[in-house]
Amino acid sequence: MSDPKSRETILFVDDEDHLRMAAEQSLQLDDLDVTPFSDATEALAHVARDFPGILVTDIRMPGMDGLELMGKALEIDPEFPVILVTGHGDVELAVQSMRDGAYDFLEKPYSPARLVSTVRRALDKRRLTLENRTLRQQVGARDPIEARLTGRSPVMTKLREQIRAIAATEADVLIEGATGTGKEVAARALHRASPRSEKPFVHINCAALPADLIESELFGHEAGAFPGATRARFGKFEHARGGTVFLDEIESMAQPVQAKLLNAIQNRVITRLGSNDPVALDIRIFAASKSDLAAEAEAGRFRPDLLYRLNVVTLRIPDLEERREDIPRLFVQLVGEAAARYKLPAPDVPGAILTAVAGRRWPGNVRELRNAADRFALGLDLDIGPGLATGQALADQMADHEKSLIAASLTAHGGSLKETYEALGLSRKALYEKMQKHGLAREDFAEQSSH
């Protein structure tokens, strides 16, 4: 079995042992590295934007099926090649899945030669994709942290500086921010900048774990530990060995489980259900909360000792309202990503759209802005909705709006001062003074244009 690190690797997922073993043998006989999995969640932990391999998965599986696995893989990287393995009755479903982003599909029973040829074509495509990304990075691309956390506002500049400062350490990190601000994006950026970047990043949504199975999901179990446990199973903490565990929405975790989590984090040891043997862990912990955990602890809803253990370092992800000047630039980037995901040409974003986007409120933050970008990339009408929030002094509202309009116009014109001051009906001197007043720099907009 190959360790999926830096070599081109096929992640092969099938819950049927004999089919998985046959495929593994066929690929290995053709000198291809393959890592087999019986469980989709285990395979997903290896998918990353820079993973130099592909995914082959059966559609019909218990738990997370192949279609859900494909969807989650394409969320991480819209260009990640996924080959679906189908039964005879699933061909129509597979064809639809190719419209949704699948690279190809194999209908059972397939020949070893067909498997190998399809896999090799997918690996060639992946190699070209990664080579093109590397070339773009070498030709003056933004640093990888900025690529994930876009924005030139002071709060985003500070956030990126904090991530660079703590990435190389082993400190556990608490990430706080409102819904939709990008807490998971920050966690993944931190992981990718860390020495653990080649190891798994295991995302655990604490709010989605069933209460009666949460311990088994986190810590694993032995065969016979409870009714239905017919075989031993690693928990998510063990799947993350050498890498990072991201505990999302940790504020939703029940207090009895918080106590066991505290012990696991503090001692880096877990005990599977049904066992008395401790298992040592080599993991780093990131936790995210949309609530103020200090306030939750004070109210008795969250264990203070767990809070103190988690918040060795705390990162706060700002709302879009705190970085309005980033909105036009971020919208253009999200439109480009959406177009790539839907395999469409990236559309031009007119200045009028950027002005409207910059001038409205986004209570759902980046998530809501991304939905709007998806609609625009698909050619659908945008419901821009209400304008800026009230409650500020009139002068402050006008200053914020002026800054947003100038940033939108600079974005639309690729940082061209002449086109910007002509579009806004200003003199060059007036535009320069206003840019100085609002802390806007032309070079911040020159590298990204809507054209």
CSV table of C-alpha atoms in Angstrom, one decimal, residues 136-345:
chain,number,residue,atom,x,y,z
A,136,ARG,CA,1.1,30.7,-12.2
A,137,GLN,CA,2.5,30.9,-8.7
A,138,GLN,CA,6.0,31.4,-10.1
A,139,VAL,CA,4.8,34.3,-12.3
A,140,GLY,CA,4.1,36.6,-9.4
A,141,ALA,CA,1.1,34.9,-7.9
A,142,ARG,CA,0.0,35.8,-4.4
A,143,ASP,CA,1.4,33.9,-1.5
A,144,PRO,CA,-0.6,30.7,-0.7
A,145,ILE,CA,-2.1,32.1,2.5
A,146,GLU,CA,-3.3,35.2,0.7
A,147,ALA,CA,-4.7,33.1,-2.1
A,148,ARG,CA,-7.0,31.5,0.5
A,149,LEU,CA,-7.6,34.6,2.6
A,150,THR,CA,-8.0,37.4,0.1
A,151,GLY,CA,-8.1,41.0,1.0
A,152,ARG,CA,-5.8,44.1,1.6
A,153,SER,CA,-7.8,45.5,4.5
A,154,PRO,CA,-5.9,46.0,7.7
A,155,VAL,CA,-7.9,43.3,9.5
A,156,MET,CA,-7.1,40.7,6.8
A,157,THR,CA,-3.4,41.7,6.6
A,158,LYS,CA,-3.2,41.3,10.4
A,159,LEU,CA,-4.9,37.9,10.2
A,160,ARG,CA,-2.5,36.6,7.6
A,161,GLU,CA,0.5,37.8,9.7
A,162,GLN,CA,-0.9,35.9,12.7
A,163,ILE,CA,-1.3,32.7,10.7
A,164,ARG,CA,2.3,33.0,9.3
A,165,ALA,CA,3.6,33.6,12.9
A,166,ILE,CA,1.9,30.5,14.4
A,167,ALA,CA,1.8,28.1,11.4
A,168,ALA,CA,5.2,26.5,12.2
A,169,THR,CA,4.5,26.0,15.9
A,170,GLU,CA,2.6,23.1,17.5
A,171,ALA,CA,0.2,25.4,19.4
A,172,ASP,CA,-3.5,24.5,19.4
A,173,VAL,CA,-5.6,27.3,17.9
A,174,LEU,CA,-9.1,28.6,18.6
A,175,ILE,CA,-10.8,30.3,15.6
A,176,GLU,CA,-13.7,32.5,16.4
A,177,GLY,CA,-16.0,34.3,13.9
A,178,ALA,CA,-19.6,34.8,12.7
A,179,THR,CA,-21.3,32.3,10.4
A,180,GLY,CA,-19.9,32.5,6.9
A,181,THR,CA,-16.7,34.4,7.6
A,182,GLY,CA,-14.4,31.6,6.6
A,183,LYS,CA,-13.3,29.8,9.7
A,184,GLU,CA,-12.7,26.6,7.9
A,185,VAL,CA,-10.8,28.4,5.2
A,186,ALA,CA,-8.5,29.9,7.8
A,187,ALA,CA,-8.0,26.5,9.4
A,188,ARG,CA,-7.0,24.9,6.1
A,189,ALA,CA,-4.7,27.8,5.3
A,190,LEU,CA,-3.0,27.4,8.7
A,191,HIS,CA,-2.7,23.6,8.1
A,192,ARG,CA,-1.2,24.0,4.6
A,193,ALA,CA,1.4,26.5,5.9
A,194,SER,CA,2.4,24.2,8.8
A,195,PRO,CA,5.0,21.4,8.9
A,196,ARG,CA,2.0,19.0,9.0
A,197,SER,CA,0.7,20.1,5.5
A,198,GLU,CA,1.4,16.7,3.9
A,199,LYS,CA,-0.6,14.8,6.6
A,200,PRO,CA,-4.4,14.6,6.9
A,201,PHE,CA,-6.6,17.5,7.7
A,202,VAL,CA,-9.7,16.0,9.4
A,203,HIS,CA,-12.7,18.2,9.6
A,204,ILE,CA,-15.2,17.3,12.3
A,205,ASN,CA,-18.5,19.1,12.4
A,206,CYS,CA,-19.4,18.7,16.1
A,207,ALA,CA,-23.0,19.9,15.5
A,208,ALA,CA,-23.6,17.1,12.9
A,209,LEU,CA,-22.3,14.2,15.0
A,210,PRO,CA,-25.2,12.1,16.4
A,211,ALA,CA,-25.2,12.3,20.2
A,212,ASP,CA,-25.2,8.6,20.7
A,213,LEU,CA,-22.3,7.9,18.4
A,214,ILE,CA,-20.1,10.9,19.0
A,215,GLU,CA,-17.6,9.1,21.2
A,216,SER,CA,-17.3,6.3,18.6
A,217,GLU,CA,-16.9,8.8,15.8
A,218,LEU,CA,-14.1,10.7,17.6
A,219,PHE,CA,-12.3,7.9,19.4
A,220,GLY,CA,-13.2,4.7,17.5
A,221,HIS,CA,-14.4,1.4,18.9
A,222,GLU,CA,-13.5,-2.2,19.2
A,223,ALA,CA,-15.6,-5.1,17.8
A,224,GLY,CA,-18.6,-5.7,20.1
A,225,ALA,CA,-18.3,-2.4,22.0
A,226,PHE,CA,-22.0,-1.8,21.4
A,227,PRO,CA,-24.8,-3.4,19.3
A,228,GLY,CA,-24.0,-3.2,15.6
A,229,ALA,CA,-20.2,-2.8,16.2
A,230,THR,CA,-19.3,-5.9,14.2
A,231,ARG,CA,-15.7,-4.9,13.6
A,232,ALA,CA,-13.1,-2.5,15.1
A,233,ARG,CA,-13.0,1.0,13.7
A,234,PHE,CA,-10.6,3.9,13.9
A,235,GLY,CA,-12.1,7.2,15.1
A,236,LYS,CA,-11.5,10.5,13.4
A,237,PHE,CA,-8.7,11.4,15.8
A,238,GLU,CA,-6.7,8.3,14.8
A,239,HIS,CA,-7.3,9.1,11.1
A,240,ALA,CA,-5.6,12.4,11.6
A,241,ARG,CA,-2.3,10.9,12.9
A,242,GLY,CA,0.5,13.2,12.1
A,243,GLY,CA,-1.9,15.9,10.8
A,244,THR,CA,-4.5,18.3,12.1
A,245,VAL,CA,-8.0,17.8,13.6
A,246,PHE,CA,-10.4,20.7,13.0
A,247,LEU,CA,-13.3,20.7,15.5
A,248,ASP,CA,-15.9,22.9,13.8
A,249,GLU,CA,-18.8,24.4,15.8
A,250,ILE,CA,-17.3,23.1,19.1
A,251,GLU,CA,-19.7,25.2,21.1
A,252,SER,CA,-22.4,22.6,20.2
A,253,MET,CA,-20.6,19.7,21.9
A,254,ALA,CA,-22.3,18.2,24.9
A,255,GLN,CA,-20.5,18.7,28.3
A,256,PRO,CA,-19.9,15.0,29.0
A,257,VAL,CA,-18.1,14.7,25.7
A,258,GLN,CA,-16.2,17.9,26.4
A,259,ALA,CA,-14.7,16.2,29.5
A,260,LYS,CA,-13.4,13.3,27.3
A,261,LEU,CA,-12.2,15.7,24.7
A,262,LEU,CA,-10.3,17.7,27.3
A,263,ASN,CA,-8.4,14.5,28.3
A,264,ALA,CA,-7.6,13.6,24.7
A,265,ILE,CA,-6.3,17.1,23.9
A,266,GLN,CA,-4.4,17.5,27.2
A,267,ASN,CA,-2.7,14.1,27.2
A,268,ARG,CA,-2.8,13.4,23.4
A,269,VAL,CA,-4.2,10.0,24.2
A,270,ILE,CA,-7.5,8.3,23.5
A,271,THR,CA,-9.1,5.0,24.4
A,272,ARG,CA,-11.4,3.3,21.9
A,273,LEU,CA,-14.9,2.3,23.1
A,274,GLY,CA,-14.7,-1.3,24.4
A,275,SER,CA,-11.0,-1.1,25.1
A,276,ASN,CA,-8.8,-0.3,28.0
A,277,ASP,CA,-5.6,0.2,26.0
A,278,PRO,CA,-4.6,3.9,25.5
A,279,VAL,CA,-3.7,5.0,22.0
A,280,ALA,CA,-1.1,7.8,21.7
A,281,LEU,CA,-1.9,10.6,19.3
A,282,ASP,CA,0.3,12.8,17.2
A,283,ILE,CA,-2.1,15.6,16.2
A,284,ARG,CA,-2.6,19.3,16.3
A,285,ILE,CA,-6.0,20.7,17.3
A,286,PHE,CA,-7.8,23.6,15.7
A,287,ALA,CA,-11.3,24.4,17.1
A,288,ALA,CA,-13.8,26.9,15.6
A,289,SER,CA,-16.8,28.6,17.2
A,290,LYS,CA,-19.4,31.1,16.0
A,291,SER,CA,-20.1,31.9,19.6
A,292,ASP,CA,-17.9,33.7,22.2
A,293,LEU,CA,-16.6,30.7,24.1
A,294,ALA,CA,-15.6,32.8,27.1
A,295,ALA,CA,-19.2,34.0,27.4
A,296,GLU,CA,-20.4,30.4,27.0
A,297,ALA,CA,-18.0,29.2,29.7
A,298,GLU,CA,-19.2,32.0,32.0
A,299,ALA,CA,-22.8,31.0,31.4
A,300,GLY,CA,-21.9,27.4,32.3
A,301,ARG,CA,-22.5,26.0,28.8
A,302,PHE,CA,-18.9,25.3,28.0
A,303,ARG,CA,-16.1,23.9,30.2
A,304,PRO,CA,-13.7,26.6,31.2
A,305,ASP,CA,-10.8,24.1,31.5
A,306,LEU,CA,-11.4,23.0,27.9
A,307,LEU,CA,-11.5,26.6,26.8
A,308,TYR,CA,-8.2,27.4,28.4
A,309,ARG,CA,-6.7,24.3,26.7
A,310,LEU,CA,-8.0,25.3,23.3
A,311,ASN,CA,-7.2,29.0,23.2
A,312,VAL,CA,-3.4,28.8,23.5
A,313,VAL,CA,-3.8,31.0,20.4
A,314,THR,CA,-7.0,32.7,19.3
A,315,LEU,CA,-7.7,33.9,15.8
A,316,ARG,CA,-10.7,36.1,15.1
A,317,ILE,CA,-12.1,36.1,11.6
A,318,PRO,CA,-13.6,39.5,10.7
A,319,ASP,CA,-17.1,40.0,9.3
A,320,LEU,CA,-17.3,41.5,5.7
A,321,GLU,CA,-18.7,44.6,7.3
A,322,GLU,CA,-15.3,45.2,8.9
A,323,ARG,CA,-13.5,44.9,5.6
A,324,ARG,CA,-15.8,46.5,3.0
A,325,GLU,CA,-12.9,47.6,0.8
A,326,ASP,CA,-12.2,43.9,0.1
A,327,ILE,CA,-15.6,43.1,-1.2
A,328,PRO,CA,-15.2,44.0,-4.9
A,329,ARG,CA,-11.9,42.1,-5.2
A,330,LEU,CA,-13.2,39.1,-3.3
A,331,PHE,CA,-16.4,39.0,-5.5
A,332,VAL,CA,-14.3,38.9,-8.7
A,333,GLN,CA,-12.2,36.1,-7.3
A,334,LEU,CA,-15.3,34.1,-6.3
A,335,VAL,CA,-16.8,34.6,-9.7
A,336,GLY,CA,-13.7,33.1,-11.3
A,337,GLU,CA,-13.7,30.2,-8.9
A,338,ALA,CA,-17.4,29.5,-9.6
A,339,ALA,CA,-16.9,29.6,-13.3
A,340,ALA,CA,-14.1,27.1,-13.0
A,341,ARG,CA,-16.2,24.8,-10.8
A,342,TYR,CA,-19.1,24.9,-13.3
A,343,LYS,CA,-16.7,24.6,-16.3
A,344,LEU,CA,-17.8,27.9,-17.8
A,345,PRO,CA,-15.7,30.8,-19.1
